[in-house]
Every structure is written in C-alpha cells, then in structure tokens.
Amino acid sequence: MAFGQRSKKNEEEDEVELRRDPYEVLGVSRSSTDQQIKTAYRKLALKYHPDKNVNDPKAVDMFNEITYSYNILSDQDKRQQYDSAGFEAIEAERQDLELDLSSLGAMNTMVAAIFSKLGVHIKTLVSAAVLEDAINGAVPTHPFALGKPISRKVEKQCAHFYSVRVTEKEAKAGIVCRVQSAEKSKFKLLYFDRDENGGLNLALQEDSAKKGKVTAAGMYFLGFPVYKLDQSSSIMAKKDPDSAFFKKLEGFQPCEINELKPGVHTFAVYGDNFFKSASYTIEVLTAASFANEKEDLRAVEAQISTKRTEISKFEAEYRQVLSQFTDMTSRYTQEMQAIDELLKQRNDIQASYTTNPQTKNISSSSSSSKSKTRGLIKEDKKVSIDDGTKKKWFDIRVKMNKRKP
C-alpha cells in the first residue's frame, strides 16, 4: 500500500516536471508587463483556439497550456508564488475554469449552465469566430453619438459592434461607456483597438455583474488610473475570512487604458448567456457633464491605491500578532486544564479523609449507642427483679375476725 502511494506521488511529481515555464509558453520575459502578457495570450489563444483546430488534438492541448499559463501570470499573487517557488506554490484547484461556449456541445453547455446556477464561477471566452472576424475587419459597425442610448438584443456567442467619434475636447474631459440589461442578461462589454490594416484587436473586456435589479458593465476613460474588481480574486479569498479581508483590495486592478485619443473608437456587446439572447442598452457619455463625480472618483481611486499599500504592510503585522495570540490562547487552554486537574485531585484527596471516615464514625457511634442502650435495659431488668417489695401471687394475708369462731 505504501509503495502504491509513493508511485502515485512520483507520478504527480513527473507531471509537474513536464509542465513548461509559463513565460516560455506565452513567449514573454519575466520582466514583461501585464499588458504584454495579455497581448501575447490573446494572439496565441486565437491561433490555437479549438474552433480553428477542430481535428488537431495537439492544438487543443496547446490552447489549454496557454490558458493555464495565462491564469498564472495574469494573477499577481500566483505570479509571485511561481517566481519564488515554481508550480509547487500554486494550487491547481484554484484555477478558474474558462470556457468558450461556442466550442461546447449542447450537453456540455447544459452542464456548464447548471454549475453556473449553483454558484460555481465559470469564466467564458469570447468566441474565436467573433475575434477572427474583428481582426479581419469583417464585422459590421454601427455608428452612434455621445449621449444617445441604443437598446437591442444580441444572440448568444455573437457581438454587436459600435463606433463613436470623440473630439479633442471630449477626449480631454473623458468618456464613459456603460451597458445595462433590465432582464439581467449576461454579456461582455468589449473595447477594440484599430490596427494599421483596419482590423480590430480586443484591448479591454468587462463582464456584466448584478447590480440591484439589473446587470451592468462599464468602462471609464478619464485620464487617471481607474480600478476594476477582479471577481475571481474575491471568490477565491472567501475560503479564509482573514485572506478575504487582506485580498479584498488585491482584486482591484488598474485598467490598462485610462484615456482615449481623439478619433473613432469601437465598442462591442457580446452575448454571454448559455442558451438565450441578451437584451441590453448601451450608452457613451462625456465626463464633462459630471465633473464633480469625476473628481470624487479620482480621490477615491487614489485612496484605494494608498490603502492597498497600507494593508499589505498591516497584514505582516497582523500575522505576527495573530501568531502570538494563537500561542497565548493555546497556553491559556493548557493552564486552565492544568488548574482544573489540580482542583479535581485536591477534591478527591479531601473526600478520602472527610466524607468516607465520617460515614464510618457515624456507623460505629450508632452501634456503640445501641449497645449502651441494651446494657441499660438489662440493668433495669435486674433492678426490678431484685426489688423485695414486689409480692408474689401466693403471699396473701387474710384478715380474720377473732370473735367469730
């Protein structure tokens, strides 16, 4: 049995050794920025996507390896853990599951939908067909103006593309793109960069989230760092309440693009439901109409950045004090048990010469008192027998009259 366990462990070690370096898989250096890593991942994921390599199992394996490597390098904590201790420092069970629903069959899509209903966090990918059409410039784009909302319905795993022209004044003031769904549909808000050949490359992606009675997503281009919440980080941290607190701000990652230059910019709404279409309303606003809110947001984002640094320092202090507190509570429990044991021994010893002997004395005294009582009774009987005044039945004195014969 022990031999079988050792062989299983060796198999796991061999599997770890067969994994390639994530930096090597994505073709980036260890000093690469998050944006460089994301760009490399998107190019490779599109190249080896299962939709484009249906009958090529090697390409599917490569796609899985690319996704796994990106999951490590895109997360700051996992990247630091890998850089310091390799794969051993990374828990495989905490990797988020990413699915391209367009490549799944009906049964697999149904299973994924069930898991999603049960609360399992499942990341979905934008269809490779949509991304490829965008790169080739083969997607129809609907132009619309600032401040004029558009309501439509997009089919599952399909996208509606919109182009908006931003003037220099509007770009300086900043713009906000927001999408809402009153039917609580799942969707993705996408932003594309235009290359020299007229193709569109995916640059930003924001998944919809429940906010009150609607699902919503937004992108902010205000000229200063704006953070977005990484839902996967907060979900993973919920396993440990302390980690949930210290990792709460780690989920806020700065957006790669903070401002837009004057010109035409392209957004898209991608239907992310499992089976049905997604209803939505998209609108692009200029930040000039809410200048006060913009300054408040700037102040809050700066405070978040400062607080993240403070919390990281506080965590080290907290862990040290918590360790000391744990030691003290452990000693407290031990001392309390020791005191209770000593008091119990003391009570047992006292009971041995107080409670038990008292019972014996009582019994002996009662027996002696009984014997004394019996002696007294016997003595009384003797006294009554020896008394001469007691008359016998035959000792009768008869008084006779002498005058009569």
Short mmCIF file of C-alpha atoms in Angstrom, two decimals:
data_model
loop_
_atom_site.label_atom_id
_atom_site.label_comp_id
_atom_site.label_asym_id
_atom_site.label_seq_id
_atom_site.Cartn_x
_atom_site.Cartn_y
_atom_site.Cartn_z
CA MET A 1 0.00 0.00 0.00
CA ALA A 2 2.79 2.33 0.89
CA PHE A 3 4.52 1.50 -2.36
CA GLY A 4 1.39 2.43 -4.29
CA GLN A 5 1.24 5.78 -2.54
CA ARG A 6 4.86 6.51 -3.36
CA SER A 7 4.33 5.66 -7.00
CA LYS A 8 1.32 7.98 -7.16
CA LYS A 9 3.36 10.76 -5.63
CA ASN A 10 6.12 10.17 -8.16
CA GLU A 11 3.58 10.37 -10.97
CA GLU A 12 2.38 13.75 -9.67
CA GLU A 13 5.98 14.99 -9.47
CA ASP A 14 6.63 13.81 -13.02
CA GLU A 15 3.52 15.64 -14.18
CA VAL A 16 4.78 18.84 -12.56
CA GLU A 17 8.18 18.41 -14.16
CA LEU A 18 6.57 18.04 -17.62
CA ARG A 19 4.93 21.45 -17.34
CA ARG A 20 6.62 24.13 -19.31
CA ASP A 21 7.57 27.51 -17.96
CA PRO A 22 4.53 29.84 -18.36
CA TYR A 23 6.80 32.59 -19.62
CA GLU A 24 8.15 30.20 -22.25
CA VAL A 25 4.65 29.11 -23.26
CA LEU A 26 3.47 32.68 -23.85
CA GLY A 27 6.81 33.76 -25.34
CA VAL A 28 7.38 36.62 -22.90
CA SER A 29 10.16 37.53 -20.46
CA ARG A 30 9.95 37.57 -16.69
CA SER A 31 10.06 41.37 -16.74
CA SER A 32 7.05 41.65 -19.07
CA THR A 33 4.18 43.91 -18.06
CA ASP A 34 0.61 42.76 -17.57
CA GLN A 35 -0.42 44.29 -20.87
CA GLN A 36 2.39 42.49 -22.75
CA ILE A 37 1.36 39.20 -21.18
CA LYS A 38 -2.28 39.78 -22.08
CA THR A 39 -1.44 40.68 -25.66
CA ALA A 40 0.71 37.57 -26.11
CA TYR A 41 -2.01 35.39 -24.64
CA ARG A 42 -4.71 36.74 -26.94
CA LYS A 43 -2.63 36.15 -30.06
CA LEU A 44 -1.73 32.58 -29.10
CA ALA A 45 -5.25 31.76 -27.87
CA LEU A 46 -6.69 32.88 -31.17
CA LYS A 47 -4.11 30.86 -33.11
CA TYR A 48 -4.71 27.60 -31.22
CA HIS A 49 -8.40 28.07 -30.47
CA PRO A 50 -10.44 24.82 -30.73
CA ASP A 51 -12.82 26.45 -33.22
CA LYS A 52 -9.97 26.86 -35.70
CA ASN A 53 -8.34 23.49 -34.98
CA VAL A 54 -11.24 21.05 -34.79
CA ASN A 55 -9.31 17.92 -35.82
CA ASP A 56 -5.99 18.81 -34.23
CA PRO A 57 -5.64 17.44 -30.66
CA LYS A 58 -2.16 18.96 -30.33
CA ALA A 59 -3.60 22.42 -30.91
CA VAL A 60 -6.23 21.78 -28.22
CA ASP A 61 -3.51 20.75 -25.76
CA MET A 62 -1.54 23.84 -26.68
CA PHE A 63 -4.61 26.01 -26.12
CA ASN A 64 -5.11 24.50 -22.66
CA GLU A 65 -1.44 25.06 -21.82
CA ILE A 66 -1.66 28.67 -22.97
CA THR A 67 -4.77 29.26 -20.86
CA TYR A 68 -3.19 27.63 -17.80
CA SER A 69 -0.02 29.71 -18.18
CA TYR A 70 -2.01 32.91 -18.57
CA ASN A 71 -4.06 32.12 -15.44
CA ILE A 72 -0.79 32.06 -13.51
CA LEU A 73 0.90 35.13 -14.97
CA SER A 74 -2.24 37.29 -15.07
CA ASP A 75 -2.70 36.98 -11.29
CA GLN A 76 -0.17 38.96 -9.27
CA ASP A 77 -0.19 36.58 -6.29
CA LYS A 78 0.18 33.46 -8.42
CA ARG A 79 2.90 35.07 -10.49
CA GLN A 80 4.90 35.95 -7.36
CA GLN A 81 4.39 32.47 -5.96
CA TYR A 82 5.57 30.87 -9.20
CA ASP A 83 8.58 33.18 -9.45
CA SER A 84 9.62 32.28 -5.91
CA ALA A 85 8.77 28.56 -5.64
CA GLY A 86 7.56 27.30 -9.03
CA PHE A 87 4.47 25.18 -9.62
CA GLU A 88 4.52 23.71 -6.12
CA ALA A 89 3.37 27.05 -4.69
CA ILE A 90 0.28 27.12 -6.90
CA GLU A 91 -2.89 25.24 -6.07
CA ALA A 92 -4.28 23.69 -9.20
CA GLU A 93 -7.78 23.50 -7.73
CA ARG A 94 -7.95 27.29 -7.52
CA GLN A 95 -7.53 27.78 -11.25
CA ASP A 96 -10.60 29.37 -12.78
CA LEU A 97 -12.40 27.40 -15.42
CA GLU A 98 -12.54 29.25 -18.74
CA LEU A 99 -14.90 28.05 -21.43
CA ASP A 100 -15.66 29.08 -24.98
CA LEU A 101 -19.36 28.28 -25.17
CA SER A 102 -19.29 28.28 -28.97
CA SER A 103 -16.95 25.25 -28.93
CA LEU A 104 -19.11 23.24 -26.49
CA GLY A 105 -21.81 20.80 -27.44
CA ALA A 106 -25.37 21.10 -26.20
CA MET A 107 -24.77 18.66 -23.32
CA ASN A 108 -21.56 20.38 -22.13
CA THR A 109 -23.22 23.77 -22.36
CA MET A 110 -26.11 22.49 -20.26
CA VAL A 111 -23.71 21.13 -17.62
CA ALA A 112 -21.84 24.46 -17.53
CA ALA A 113 -25.16 26.31 -17.13
CA ILE A 114 -26.12 24.08 -14.19
CA PHE A 115 -22.81 24.70 -12.46
CA SER A 116 -23.21 28.41 -13.03
CA LYS A 117 -26.68 28.30 -11.41
CA LEU A 118 -25.16 26.51 -8.43
CA GLY A 119 -22.76 29.39 -7.88
CA VAL A 120 -19.62 27.94 -9.49
CA HIS A 121 -17.62 30.77 -11.03
CA ILE A 122 -17.09 29.94 -14.70
CA LYS A 123 -15.17 32.30 -16.94
CA THR A 124 -16.32 32.36 -20.53
CA LEU A 125 -14.22 33.33 -23.51
CA VAL A 126 -15.24 35.45 -26.46
CA SER A 127 -15.87 33.24 -29.45
CA ALA A 128 -12.85 32.78 -31.71
CA ALA A 129 -15.06 33.36 -34.73
CA VAL A 130 -16.02 36.82 -33.44
CA LEU A 131 -12.40 37.74 -32.70
CA GLU A 132 -11.20 36.48 -36.06
CA ASP A 133 -13.85 38.45 -37.96
CA ALA A 134 -12.86 41.56 -35.97
CA ILE A 135 -9.16 41.11 -36.81
CA ASN A 136 -10.02 40.71 -40.49
CA GLY A 137 -12.22 43.80 -40.38
CA ALA A 138 -15.25 41.75 -41.42
CA VAL A 139 -17.69 42.92 -38.75
CA PRO A 140 -20.44 45.46 -39.37
CA THR A 141 -20.08 48.52 -37.14
CA HIS A 142 -23.00 50.70 -36.12
CA PRO A 143 -22.07 54.37 -35.56
CA PHE A 144 -23.78 56.27 -32.74
CA ALA A 145 -23.38 59.62 -30.99
CA LEU A 146 -22.48 60.50 -27.42
CA GLY A 147 -25.37 60.68 -25.00
CA LYS A 148 -27.82 58.73 -27.19
CA PRO A 149 -28.58 55.25 -25.78
CA ILE A 150 -29.35 52.30 -28.03
CA SER A 151 -31.37 49.25 -26.93
CA ARG A 152 -31.02 45.97 -28.79
CA LYS A 153 -30.88 42.20 -28.37
CA VAL A 154 -27.78 40.17 -29.28
CA GLU A 155 -27.78 36.41 -29.85
CA LYS A 156 -25.68 34.10 -27.68
CA GLN A 157 -21.98 33.97 -28.60
CA CYS A 158 -22.48 36.85 -31.04
CA ALA A 159 -21.48 40.53 -30.81
CA HIS A 160 -22.82 43.94 -31.86
CA PHE A 161 -20.09 46.46 -32.78
CA TYR A 162 -20.47 50.22 -32.29
CA SER A 163 -18.24 53.10 -33.32
CA VAL A 164 -18.25 56.50 -31.67
CA ARG A 165 -16.30 59.61 -32.68
CA VAL A 166 -14.62 61.54 -29.88
CA THR A 167 -13.45 65.12 -30.30
CA GLU A 168 -10.31 66.54 -28.70
CA LYS A 169 -12.35 68.40 -26.11
CA GLU A 170 -14.38 65.31 -25.25
CA ALA A 171 -11.25 63.18 -25.03
CA LYS A 172 -9.69 65.67 -22.62
CA ALA A 173 -12.78 65.66 -20.43
CA GLY A 174 -13.05 61.87 -20.59
CA ILE A 175 -15.82 59.49 -21.62
CA VAL A 176 -17.73 56.64 -20.01
CA CYS A 177 -19.27 53.66 -21.80
CA ARG A 178 -21.94 51.78 -19.88
CA VAL A 179 -24.25 48.87 -20.69
CA GLN A 180 -27.26 47.67 -18.68
CA SER A 181 -29.73 44.81 -19.00
CA ALA A 182 -33.11 45.10 -17.32
CA GLU A 183 -33.65 41.37 -17.94
CA LYS A 184 -30.43 40.56 -16.04
CA SER A 185 -28.84 39.03 -19.14
CA LYS A 186 -25.18 38.04 -19.11
CA PHE A 187 -22.99 39.93 -21.54
CA LYS A 188 -19.48 41.26 -22.06
CA LEU A 189 -18.55 44.84 -22.85
CA LEU A 190 -15.56 44.91 -25.24
CA TYR A 191 -13.27 47.64 -26.49
CA PHE A 192 -11.15 47.21 -29.65
CA ASP A 193 -8.02 48.90 -30.92
CA ARG A 194 -7.78 49.51 -34.65
CA ASP A 195 -4.56 48.46 -36.35
CA GLU A 196 -2.95 49.89 -39.50
CA ASN A 197 -4.69 47.35 -41.75
CA GLY A 198 -8.14 48.29 -40.50
CA GLY A 199 -8.54 45.23 -38.27
CA LEU A 200 -9.83 45.32 -34.71
CA ASN A 201 -7.85 43.83 -31.80
CA LEU A 202 -9.52 43.16 -28.45
CA ALA A 203 -7.94 45.50 -25.88
CA LEU A 204 -10.38 45.59 -22.93
CA GLN A 205 -13.06 43.27 -21.64
CA GLU A 206 -15.56 43.74 -18.80
CA ASP A 207 -18.04 41.05 -17.73
CA SER A 208 -21.50 42.04 -16.61
CA ALA A 209 -22.33 41.87 -12.90
CA LYS A 210 -25.56 42.01 -10.93
CA LYS A 211 -26.26 45.47 -9.55
CA GLY A 212 -29.65 45.71 -7.94
CA LYS A 213 -32.39 44.85 -10.39
CA VAL A 214 -30.13 44.93 -13.46
CA THR A 215 -26.85 43.55 -14.75
CA ALA A 216 -24.35 46.19 -15.81
CA ALA A 217 -20.81 46.75 -17.04
CA GLY A 218 -18.86 49.95 -17.61
CA MET A 219 -15.58 51.34 -18.92
CA TYR A 220 -14.09 54.64 -17.77
CA PHE A 221 -11.60 56.69 -19.74
CA LEU A 222 -10.98 59.70 -17.51
CA GLY A 223 -7.27 60.39 -17.80
CA PHE A 224 -6.29 58.89 -14.41
CA PRO A 225 -5.97 55.28 -13.13
CA VAL A 226 -9.38 53.68 -12.68
CA TYR A 227 -9.54 50.31 -10.97
CA LYS A 228 -11.79 47.39 -11.75
CA LEU A 229 -12.70 44.49 -9.44
CA ASP A 230 -11.45 41.05 -10.37
CA GLN A 231 -14.32 38.80 -9.28
CA SER A 232 -12.21 35.62 -9.29
CA SER A 233 -9.80 37.01 -6.70
CA SER A 234 -12.57 37.83 -4.25
CA ILE A 235 -14.22 34.46 -4.74
CA MET A 236 -11.01 32.54 -4.09
CA ALA A 237 -10.34 34.56 -0.97
CA LYS A 238 -13.68 33.70 0.59
CA LYS A 239 -12.32 30.34 1.78
CA ASP A 240 -10.42 32.12 4.56
CA PRO A 241 -12.03 35.14 6.31
CA ASP A 242 -8.64 36.70 7.08
CA SER A 243 -7.48 36.27 3.50
CA ALA A 244 -10.81 37.64 2.30
CA PHE A 245 -10.05 40.86 4.14
CA PHE A 246 -6.45 41.25 3.05
CA LYS A 247 -7.13 40.16 -0.54
CA LYS A 248 -10.17 42.34 -0.94
CA LEU A 249 -8.25 45.24 -2.48
CA GLU A 250 -5.97 42.89 -4.40
CA GLY A 251 -8.95 42.24 -6.64
CA PHE A 252 -8.91 45.89 -7.74
CA GLN A 253 -6.65 46.05 -10.78
CA PRO A 254 -5.94 49.26 -12.69
CA CYS A 255 -7.40 49.40 -16.17
CA GLU A 256 -4.81 49.15 -18.94
CA ILE A 257 -6.24 52.17 -20.78
CA ASN A 258 -7.08 55.33 -18.86
CA GLU A 259 -7.74 57.81 -21.63
CA LEU A 260 -8.71 57.86 -25.30
CA LYS A 261 -7.24 59.98 -28.04
CA PRO A 262 -9.48 61.98 -30.38
CA GLY A 263 -10.90 59.91 -33.21
CA VAL A 264 -13.18 56.93 -33.81
CA HIS A 265 -13.36 54.24 -31.13
CA THR A 266 -15.03 50.84 -31.29
CA PHE A 267 -17.04 49.10 -28.57
CA ALA A 268 -18.95 45.83 -28.71
CA VAL A 269 -21.57 43.97 -26.67
CA TYR A 270 -21.12 40.19 -26.64
CA GLY A 271 -23.99 37.83 -25.72
CA ASP A 272 -22.71 35.68 -22.87
CA ASN A 273 -25.85 33.72 -21.98
CA PHE A 274 -25.73 29.94 -22.22
CA PHE A 275 -28.88 29.40 -24.27
CA LYS A 276 -30.79 32.62 -24.94
CA SER A 277 -30.09 36.04 -26.39
CA ALA A 278 -29.11 39.05 -24.25
CA SER A 279 -31.13 42.26 -24.08
CA TYR A 280 -29.16 45.41 -23.33
CA THR A 281 -28.93 49.20 -23.57
CA ILE A 282 -25.58 50.79 -24.45
CA GLU A 283 -24.66 54.45 -23.97
CA VAL A 284 -21.47 56.52 -24.20
CA LEU A 285 -21.34 59.72 -22.12
CA THR A 286 -18.90 62.59 -21.84
CA ALA A 287 -17.45 63.15 -18.37
CA ALA A 288 -17.83 66.93 -18.78
CA SER A 289 -21.45 66.66 -17.59
CA PHE A 290 -20.43 65.23 -14.19
CA ALA A 291 -17.20 66.99 -13.30
CA ASN A 292 -17.80 66.74 -9.55
CA GLU A 293 -18.27 62.99 -9.72
CA LYS A 294 -15.08 62.71 -11.75
CA GLU A 295 -13.04 64.49 -9.08
CA ASP A 296 -14.63 62.39 -6.34
CA LEU A 297 -13.73 59.25 -8.25
CA ARG A 298 -10.17 60.47 -8.73
CA ALA A 299 -9.83 61.00 -4.96
CA VAL A 300 -11.31 57.60 -4.15
CA GLU A 301 -9.07 55.78 -6.63
CA ALA A 302 -6.01 57.47 -5.10
CA GLN A 303 -7.13 56.43 -1.62
CA ILE A 304 -7.61 52.85 -2.81
CA SER A 305 -4.08 52.79 -4.18
CA THR A 306 -2.71 54.10 -0.88
CA LYS A 307 -4.85 51.73 1.16
CA ARG A 308 -3.61 48.73 -0.80
CA THR A 309 -0.04 49.56 0.22
CA GLU A 310 -1.05 50.12 3.85
CA ILE A 311 -2.98 46.85 4.03
CA SER A 312 -0.04 44.85 2.66
CA LYS A 313 2.15 46.22 5.47
CA PHE A 314 -0.58 45.74 8.05
CA GLU A 315 -1.01 42.10 7.03
CA ALA A 316 2.56 41.28 8.09
CA GLU A 317 1.98 42.90 11.49
CA TYR A 318 -1.39 41.20 11.87
CA ARG A 319 0.01 37.76 11.06
CA GLN A 320 2.74 38.22 13.66
CA VAL A 321 0.34 39.35 16.38
CA LEU A 322 -2.12 36.62 15.40
CA SER A 323 0.60 34.02 15.80
CA GLN A 324 1.41 35.37 19.28
CA PHE A 325 -2.30 35.46 20.14
CA THR A 326 -2.69 31.86 18.99
CA ASP A 327 0.22 30.82 21.20
CA MET A 328 -1.25 32.68 24.18
CA THR A 329 -4.71 31.17 23.71
CA SER A 330 -3.15 27.75 23.43
CA ARG A 331 -1.25 28.32 26.67
CA TYR A 332 -4.42 29.70 28.28
CA THR A 333 -6.23 26.48 27.43
CA GLN A 334 -3.38 24.36 28.75
CA GLU A 335 -3.15 26.33 32.00
CA MET A 336 -6.90 26.14 32.51
CA GLN A 337 -6.84 22.37 32.02
CA ALA A 338 -3.91 22.05 34.45
CA ILE A 339 -5.74 24.10 37.12
CA ASP A 340 -8.92 22.08 36.71
CA GLU A 341 -6.95 18.86 37.07
CA LEU A 342 -5.21 20.06 40.25
CA LEU A 343 -8.50 21.16 41.80
CA LYS A 344 -10.02 17.80 40.96
CA GLN A 345 -7.14 15.97 42.61
CA ARG A 346 -7.50 18.22 45.67
CA ASN A 347 -11.20 17.47 45.96
CA ASP A 348 -10.59 13.75 45.60
CA ILE A 349 -7.94 13.82 48.35
CA GLN A 350 -10.18 15.80 50.68
CA ALA A 351 -13.04 13.43 50.06
CA SER A 352 -10.84 10.47 51.05
CA TYR A 353 -10.45 11.66 54.66
CA THR A 354 -13.55 13.75 55.20
CA THR A 355 -16.52 12.11 53.55
CA ASN A 356 -15.64 8.35 53.92
CA PRO A 357 -14.24 8.38 57.54
CA GLN A 358 -17.21 10.41 58.76
CA THR A 359 -19.52 7.72 57.48
CA LYS A 360 -17.58 5.03 59.40
CA ASN A 361 -17.60 7.07 62.64
CA ILE A 362 -21.31 7.59 62.40
CA SER A 363 -21.93 3.87 61.96
CA SER A 364 -19.58 2.93 64.82
CA SER A 365 -21.08 5.56 67.15
CA SER A 366 -24.57 4.38 66.35
CA SER A 367 -23.61 0.77 67.08
CA SER A 368 -21.97 1.77 70.39
CA SER A 369 -25.01 3.79 71.39
CA LYS A 370 -27.20 0.78 70.63
CA SER A 371 -25.02 -1.46 72.81
CA LYS A 372 -25.15 1.06 75.67
CA THR A 373 -28.92 1.22 75.40
CA ARG A 374 -29.17 -2.55 75.56
CA GLY A 375 -26.93 -2.57 78.68
CA LEU A 376 -29.12 -0.08 80.42
CA ILE A 377 -32.21 -2.07 79.64
CA LYS A 378 -30.63 -5.21 81.12
CA GLU A 379 -29.60 -3.35 84.27
CA ASP A 380 -33.13 -2.01 84.69
CA LYS A 381 -34.46 -5.51 84.41
CA LYS A 382 -32.09 -6.73 87.11
CA VAL A 383 -33.07 -3.93 89.46
CA SER A 384 -36.73 -4.67 89.03
CA ILE A 385 -36.20 -8.40 89.75
CA ASP A 386 -34.13 -7.91 92.95
CA ASP A 387 -36.64 -5.49 94.47
CA GLY A 388 -38.18 -7.22 97.60
CA THR A 389 -41.30 -5.11 97.65
CA LYS A 390 -42.78 -7.00 94.80
CA LYS A 391 -45.37 -9.54 96.08
CA LYS A 392 -45.81 -12.97 94.79
CA TRP A 393 -49.26 -14.31 93.94
CA PHE A 394 -49.30 -16.91 96.76
CA ASP A 395 -48.28 -14.50 99.51
CA ILE A 396 -51.79 -13.41 100.62
CA ARG A 397 -52.56 -12.02 104.01
CA VAL A 398 -56.06 -12.70 105.22
CA LYS A 399 -57.58 -10.58 107.96
CA MET A 400 -59.78 -12.71 110.30
CA ASN A 401 -62.28 -11.73 112.90
CA LYS A 402 -61.31 -13.22 116.27
CA ARG A 403 -64.78 -13.03 117.79
CA LYS A 404 -66.27 -15.48 115.47
CA PRO A 405 -65.37 -19.00 115.91
#
